[in-house]
mmCIF file of C-alpha atoms in Angstrom:
data_model
loop_
_atom_site.group_PDB
_atom_site.id
_atom_site.type_symbol
_atom_site.label_atom_id
_atom_site.label_comp_id
_atom_site.label_asym_id
_atom_site.label_seq_id
_atom_site.Cartn_x
_atom_site.Cartn_y
_atom_site.Cartn_z
ATOM 1 C CA VAL Q 1 116.882 76.493 102.565
ATOM 2 C CA GLN Q 2 115.094 78.721 100.083
ATOM 3 C CA LEU Q 3 116.008 80.046 96.679
ATOM 4 C CA GLN Q 4 114.231 83.207 95.585
ATOM 5 C CA ALA Q 5 114.597 84.063 91.935
ATOM 6 C CA CYS Q 6 113.697 87.487 90.579
ATOM 7 C CA GLY Q 7 113.780 89.190 87.233
ATOM 8 C CA GLY Q 8 112.676 88.019 83.873
ATOM 9 C CA GLY Q 9 109.850 89.394 81.820
ATOM 10 C CA LEU Q 10 109.212 90.494 78.268
ATOM 11 C CA VAL Q 11 111.826 92.261 76.173
ATOM 12 C CA GLN Q 12 112.388 92.958 72.512
ATOM 13 C CA ALA Q 13 115.181 91.273 70.625
ATOM 14 C CA GLY Q 14 118.458 93.042 71.250
ATOM 15 C CA GLY Q 15 117.382 94.139 74.687
ATOM 16 C CA SER Q 16 118.678 93.220 78.127
ATOM 17 C CA LEU Q 17 117.337 91.600 81.265
ATOM 18 C CA SER Q 18 118.840 90.714 84.603
ATOM 19 C CA LEU Q 19 118.000 87.762 86.818
ATOM 20 C CA SER Q 20 118.924 87.239 90.430
ATOM 21 C CA CYS Q 21 118.591 84.328 92.814
ATOM 22 C CA ALA Q 22 119.094 84.705 96.550
ATOM 23 C CA VAL Q 23 119.772 81.729 98.799
ATOM 24 C CA SER Q 24 118.658 81.856 102.410
ATOM 25 C CA GLY Q 25 118.490 79.462 105.316
ATOM 26 C CA SER Q 26 120.839 77.597 107.586
ATOM 27 C CA ILE Q 27 123.786 77.190 105.257
ATOM 28 C CA PHE Q 28 127.391 76.374 105.883
ATOM 29 C CA SER Q 29 128.642 77.169 102.411
ATOM 30 C CA ILE Q 30 127.642 77.407 98.778
ATOM 31 C CA THR Q 31 129.896 75.850 96.178
ATOM 32 C CA ASN Q 32 128.481 76.001 92.692
ATOM 33 C CA MET Q 33 125.688 78.264 91.481
ATOM 34 C CA GLY Q 34 124.159 78.282 88.068
ATOM 35 C CA TRP Q 35 121.337 79.140 85.741
ATOM 36 C CA TYR Q 36 119.476 76.671 83.569
ATOM 37 C CA ARG Q 37 116.677 77.248 81.117
ATOM 38 C CA GLN Q 38 113.935 75.215 79.580
ATOM 39 C CA ALA Q 39 112.173 76.283 76.437
ATOM 40 C CA LEU Q 40 108.757 74.949 75.527
ATOM 41 C CA GLY Q 41 109.072 71.387 74.307
ATOM 42 C CA LYS Q 42 112.781 71.206 75.005
ATOM 43 C CA GLN Q 43 114.996 69.757 77.697
ATOM 44 C CA ARG Q 44 116.405 71.852 80.475
ATOM 45 C CA GLU Q 45 119.893 73.072 79.606
ATOM 46 C CA LEU Q 46 122.743 74.739 81.429
ATOM 47 C CA VAL Q 47 123.098 78.422 80.603
ATOM 48 C CA ALA Q 48 125.902 79.482 82.924
ATOM 49 C CA ALA Q 49 127.587 78.332 86.111
ATOM 50 C CA ILE Q 50 129.959 79.895 88.599
ATOM 51 C CA SER Q 51 132.171 78.493 91.310
ATOM 52 C CA SER Q 52 134.691 80.205 93.559
ATOM 53 C CA THR Q 53 137.296 79.916 90.836
ATOM 54 C CA SER Q 54 135.625 79.788 87.444
ATOM 55 C CA THR Q 55 132.658 80.481 85.226
ATOM 56 C CA ASN Q 56 131.193 78.363 82.486
ATOM 57 C CA TYR Q 57 128.797 79.321 79.695
ATOM 58 C CA ALA Q 58 126.777 77.550 77.081
ATOM 59 C CA ASP Q 59 128.142 78.291 73.627
ATOM 60 C CA SER Q 60 124.844 79.889 72.650
ATOM 61 C CA VAL Q 61 125.174 82.644 75.263
ATOM 62 C CA LYS Q 62 128.920 83.282 75.335
ATOM 63 C CA GLY Q 63 129.682 86.947 74.911
ATOM 64 C CA ARG Q 64 126.086 87.960 75.651
ATOM 65 C CA PHE Q 65 125.366 86.659 79.163
ATOM 66 C CA THR Q 66 127.377 87.225 82.323
ATOM 67 C CA ILE Q 67 127.015 85.254 85.538
ATOM 68 C CA SER Q 68 128.230 86.675 88.836
ATOM 69 C CA ARG Q 69 127.892 86.298 92.595
ATOM 70 C CA ASP Q 70 127.713 88.862 95.360
ATOM 71 C CA ASN Q 71 130.547 89.148 97.864
ATOM 72 C CA ALA Q 72 128.711 87.113 100.459
ATOM 73 C CA GLY Q 73 128.283 84.422 97.843
ATOM 74 C CA ASN Q 74 124.626 83.868 98.545
ATOM 75 C CA THR Q 75 123.159 85.587 95.515
ATOM 76 C CA VAL Q 76 123.792 84.720 91.898
ATOM 77 C CA TYR Q 77 123.037 87.040 89.021
ATOM 78 C CA LEU Q 78 122.626 86.578 85.304
ATOM 79 C CA GLN Q 79 122.987 89.638 83.118
ATOM 80 C CA MET Q 80 121.546 88.924 79.709
ATOM 81 C CA ASN Q 81 122.377 91.271 76.846
ATOM 82 C CA SER Q 82 121.663 91.169 73.129
ATOM 83 C CA LEU Q 83 118.753 88.861 73.771
ATOM 84 C CA LYS Q 84 117.401 86.768 70.944
ATOM 85 C CA PRO Q 85 113.987 85.158 70.478
ATOM 86 C CA GLU Q 86 115.655 81.777 70.947
ATOM 87 C CA ASP Q 87 116.569 82.820 74.501
ATOM 88 C CA THR Q 88 112.881 82.631 75.369
ATOM 89 C CA ALA Q 89 112.511 80.077 78.147
ATOM 90 C CA VAL Q 90 111.827 79.537 81.805
ATOM 91 C CA TYR Q 91 115.066 80.189 83.671
ATOM 92 C CA PHE Q 92 115.930 78.298 86.857
ATOM 93 C CA CYS Q 93 118.681 78.927 89.365
ATOM 94 C CA ASN Q 94 120.499 75.968 90.823
ATOM 95 C CA VAL Q 95 122.946 75.698 93.709
ATOM 96 C CA ASP Q 96 125.168 73.107 95.330
ATOM 97 C CA LEU Q 97 125.558 73.827 98.999
ATOM 98 C CA LEU Q 98 126.257 72.468 102.457
ATOM 99 C CA TYR Q 99 123.310 73.071 104.762
ATOM 100 C CA ASN Q 100 123.107 72.766 108.505
ATOM 101 C CA ASP Q 101 121.536 69.398 109.245
ATOM 102 C CA TYR Q 102 121.314 69.594 113.038
ATOM 103 C CA GLY Q 103 124.855 70.880 113.237
ATOM 104 C CA VAL Q 104 126.244 68.521 110.615
ATOM 105 C CA PRO Q 105 127.114 69.818 107.138
ATOM 106 C CA ALA Q 106 125.052 68.022 104.524
ATOM 107 C CA ALA Q 107 125.466 68.425 100.788
ATOM 108 C CA HIS Q 108 122.424 69.065 98.661
ATOM 109 C CA ASN Q 109 121.434 70.478 95.311
ATOM 110 C CA TYR Q 110 118.567 72.940 95.172
ATOM 111 C CA TRP Q 111 116.458 74.422 92.404
ATOM 112 C CA GLY Q 112 114.791 77.799 92.521
ATOM 113 C CA GLN Q 113 111.376 78.473 91.081
ATOM 114 C CA GLY Q 114 111.476 79.293 87.411
ATOM 115 C CA THR Q 115 111.175 82.761 86.006
ATOM 116 C CA LEU Q 116 109.939 83.349 82.476
ATOM 117 C CA VAL Q 117 112.004 85.275 79.971
ATOM 118 C CA THR Q 118 110.249 86.131 76.727
ATOM 119 C CA VAL Q 119 112.114 87.774 73.868
ATOM 120 C CA SER Q 120 109.967 89.122 71.073
ATOM 121 C CA SER Q 121 111.245 89.491 67.534
#
């Protein structure tokens, strides 16, 4: 199983960026998908999460960020609008899934590689 995160970069305050994270491999199903971030010197925190029935956002990003999944359910997106300097962090995708362990579904949690988002003031 692989998670490939794309997007990120440098943007001015008030601007927008979009992140994506594609999951590939021998997978039975994906349940929860989410984005976390870790700023320099701080703990990793949940930014947004999405399941088949609901979405959840950190208070600090509500109304500015939108998490979504593609129809196949294997790619998660994070649209970030009205970015602030305090959004600067390394962003990580995270998924809960059932993978094919020699024909047997096995639950596991995976992290994607981080992608840096820098918001200048």
